[in-house]
């Protein structure tokens, strides 16, 4: 009920930009059943993506944070730039 009435209707704090200061840095944020990966892209912009593989829906990032040139799905190794 909280997810429906509160969390889905308001902006939520996810992370500070200093946590992903370098290109390739990422943090995982779980909100209810949803999981999001926030990344610092090569061009310096910040982007957020569903933490779900396009192949079979596996969670791509298992750790809370990291640094990678490409994110690799642990299931069948699809990669995301
Ligand atoms: S589920 Fe990610 S590569 Fe298959």
Tab-separated table of C-alpha atoms and ligand atoms in Angstrom:
chain	number	residue	atom	x	y	z
A	1	UNK	CA	0.000	0.000	0.000
A	2	UNK	CA	2.897	2.377	0.779
A	3	UNK	CA	4.479	1.619	-2.596
A	4	UNK	CA	1.258	2.448	-4.406
A	5	UNK	CA	0.217	5.502	-2.388
A	6	UNK	CA	3.548	7.099	-1.604
A	7	UNK	CA	6.673	5.771	-3.289
A	8	UNK	CA	5.206	5.572	-6.795
A	9	UNK	CA	3.988	9.195	-6.707
A	10	UNK	CA	6.985	11.153	-5.462
A	11	UNK	CA	10.575	11.750	-6.456
A	12	UNK	CA	12.884	9.586	-4.379
A	13	UNK	CA	16.473	10.130	-3.333
A	14	UNK	CA	18.553	7.478	-5.025
A	15	UNK	CA	22.217	8.413	-4.664
A	16	UNK	CA	24.621	11.324	-4.615
A	17	UNK	CA	26.460	12.160	-7.825
A	18	UNK	CA	29.789	11.962	-5.960
A	19	UNK	CA	29.103	8.224	-5.528
A	20	UNK	CA	29.470	7.839	-9.289
A	21	UNK	CA	32.106	10.442	-10.010
A	22	UNK	CA	34.009	8.554	-12.734
A	23	UNK	CA	32.724	7.132	-16.037
A	24	UNK	CA	31.842	3.500	-15.432
A	25	UNK	CA	30.872	3.997	-11.780
A	26	UNK	CA	27.447	2.645	-10.908
A	27	UNK	CA	25.184	2.161	-7.905
A	28	UNK	CA	22.207	-0.142	-7.540
A	29	UNK	CA	19.052	1.170	-5.913
A	30	UNK	CA	16.226	-1.173	-4.956
A	31	UNK	CA	12.802	0.320	-4.381
A	32	UNK	CA	10.229	-2.264	-3.438
A	33	UNK	CA	10.404	-4.985	-6.071
A	34	UNK	CA	12.091	-2.699	-8.590
A	35	UNK	CA	15.845	-2.469	-9.039
A	36	UNK	CA	17.562	0.402	-10.838
A	37	UNK	CA	21.182	0.931	-11.832
A	38	UNK	CA	22.441	4.512	-11.889
A	39	UNK	CA	25.566	4.956	-13.973
A	40	UNK	CA	28.055	7.639	-14.898
A	41	UNK	CA	28.285	7.362	-18.665
A	42	UNK	CA	31.402	7.890	-20.782
A	43	UNK	CA	30.211	11.369	-21.758
A	44	UNK	CA	29.901	12.321	-18.075
A	45	UNK	CA	26.112	12.285	-17.975
A	46	UNK	CA	24.197	10.327	-15.342
A	47	UNK	CA	21.619	7.785	-16.465
A	48	UNK	CA	19.372	5.275	-14.741
A	49	UNK	CA	18.225	1.953	-16.138
A	50	UNK	CA	16.107	-0.932	-14.976
A	51	UNK	CA	18.457	-3.530	-13.527
A	52	UNK	CA	16.925	-6.170	-15.743
A	53	UNK	CA	18.533	-8.023	-18.600
A	54	UNK	CA	16.778	-7.719	-21.955
A	55	UNK	CA	17.479	-11.381	-22.675
A	56	UNK	CA	15.686	-13.312	-19.943
A	57	UNK	CA	15.128	-10.718	-17.229
A	58	UNK	CA	17.935	-11.595	-14.856
A	59	UNK	CA	19.231	-8.924	-12.497
A	60	UNK	CA	22.378	-7.540	-14.089
A	61	UNK	CA	24.035	-5.864	-11.097
A	62	UNK	CA	24.091	-8.055	-8.006
A	63	UNK	CA	26.403	-5.879	-5.891
A	64	UNK	CA	25.408	-2.517	-4.397
A	65	UNK	CA	27.994	-0.531	-6.364
A	66	UNK	CA	30.901	-0.954	-8.670
A	67	UNK	CA	32.892	0.230	-11.623
A	68	UNK	CA	32.857	-1.362	-15.056
A	69	UNK	CA	33.522	-0.529	-18.669
A	70	UNK	CA	30.474	-2.617	-19.518
A	71	UNK	CA	27.824	-4.204	-17.359
A	72	UNK	CA	27.636	-7.952	-17.893
A	73	UNK	CA	24.607	-10.052	-17.086
A	74	UNK	CA	25.722	-12.954	-14.891
A	75	UNK	CA	23.298	-15.397	-16.516
A	76	UNK	CA	24.326	-15.589	-20.195
A	77	UNK	CA	26.856	-12.736	-20.287
A	78	UNK	CA	24.938	-10.262	-22.437
A	79	UNK	CA	26.798	-6.985	-22.116
A	80	UNK	CA	25.590	-3.407	-21.842
A	81	UNK	CA	27.711	-0.409	-22.685
B	1	LIG	S1	19.321	-13.327	-18.817
B	1	LIG	FE1	20.913	-11.928	-19.112
B	1	LIG	S2	22.085	-12.800	-20.655
B	1	LIG	FE2	20.450	-14.156	-20.431
